[in-house]
Amino acid sequence: MKNFRSDNEAPVHPEIMDALIKTNQGFSESYGYDELSELLTAQFQQLFGCWCEVLPLTTGTAANGIATALTTPPYGAIYCHPNSHLNVDECGAPEFFSGGAKLLPVAGKNGKIDISMLNQQLQNSGHHGEHESLPAAISITQCTEAGTVYSLAELQAIKKIANRYGLAVHMDGARFANALVTLGVDAGSATWQSGIDLLSFGATKNGAMMAEALVIFNPNYNKQIKRLRKRSGHLISKMRFIHCQLLAYLKNDLWLNMARHANAQAQLFTTSVKDSVSLLYPVEANEVFCRLPINQIEYLEQQGFLFHRWPGEKDVIRLVFSFATDEADTQQLIQAITAI
Ligand SMILES: Cc1ncc(COP(=O)(O)O)c(C=O)c1O
């Protein structure tokens, strides 16, 4: 397929499709009260090694929006990276879901919030009293929009600041599986044990059809989540088809195996082309941002390779590897780049 444009363009994994077909037998209670629901919560609690509330959804934007509504009042502020999905790719959904909360961007290298800058921004807050929005939450993306991964030490440093100012920490884990594989730790260590209060748990990019979940670790934020889901239009009547996907996703580590493959393809590509391209960011998961001469980019396009040219940067392309990336396609891309 030579498609390196997005993991959203990858197909549904056959085991997840099988689960959908098997679930498509007869009748089952609607609106999340089917027999798979409790099983799913038990699976997530086992995976994370703690109590957690799981809210299945169909988009990551809804997960992020509901997380914002839970942590941040209309008069509150949420700190996030300028390039975060929350800030640039959700058409104001976090503001909409929260009833008007303000997003305050905190810049930083490699797609990560700069921790000292975050601290400084918070130190400087409060001087305008009720004239300014009340700091309420920090949202980080794991993997980041630059394809990098926050280390556990970085997550803990963010939590320390959050604790100092009484803020919630939300993780946008649209590519959480890819990050977890890179970190090489268990799911609990990468989240609540490192201070994450709420996680947008993505599965769609990594082999599901339209299955995401908001996972709440901190019971303080477990308030009326089902009503918030309903109001957002995400209370799916035939919810069993989301439940079964998430169960199949977790079964026998399918999700981690898929992410491992995607990350390995990105690494294979990076190590093979390191003398031929310049990388914008360290490659730590399944996305690679490369700077290439424009004529080389055009050549790759003529050869039928699909990828995004990055907005605003004519000579930058983004390559995304997925569970469905065929190694033969990665090798063809490597050959095309190294032969130029
Ligand atoms: C970092 C990040 N967060 C969240 C999402 C979820 O988006 P969607 O609402 O399209 O499922 C995406 C998808 O591109 C993403 O890249």
XYZ file of C-alpha atoms and ligand atoms in Angstrom, residues 8 58-62 64 85 90 141 145 172 174-175 205 212, ligand 1:
32
model
C -5.864 6.317 11.134
C -15.820 6.497 19.758
C -13.405 9.394 19.334
C -10.334 10.724 21.059
C -11.705 14.235 20.816
C -14.685 13.206 22.965
C -10.240 14.729 25.699
C -4.298 17.904 19.603
C -10.165 19.727 18.126
C 0.084 13.913 25.013
C 2.478 15.081 18.453
C -4.058 12.239 25.848
C -4.264 8.479 21.435
C -1.049 6.466 20.890
C -5.062 4.320 15.494
C -11.504 4.762 22.529
C -2.754 13.200 19.817
C -4.149 12.908 19.397
N -5.129 13.009 20.296
C -6.386 12.672 19.989
C -6.721 12.239 18.722
C -8.127 11.787 18.513
O -8.777 12.243 17.475
P -10.183 11.720 16.950
O -11.204 12.586 17.606
O -10.065 11.930 15.510
O -10.403 10.284 17.339
C -5.739 12.200 17.733
C -6.064 11.824 16.341
O -5.498 12.248 15.384
C -4.417 12.530 18.079
O -3.422 12.468 17.190
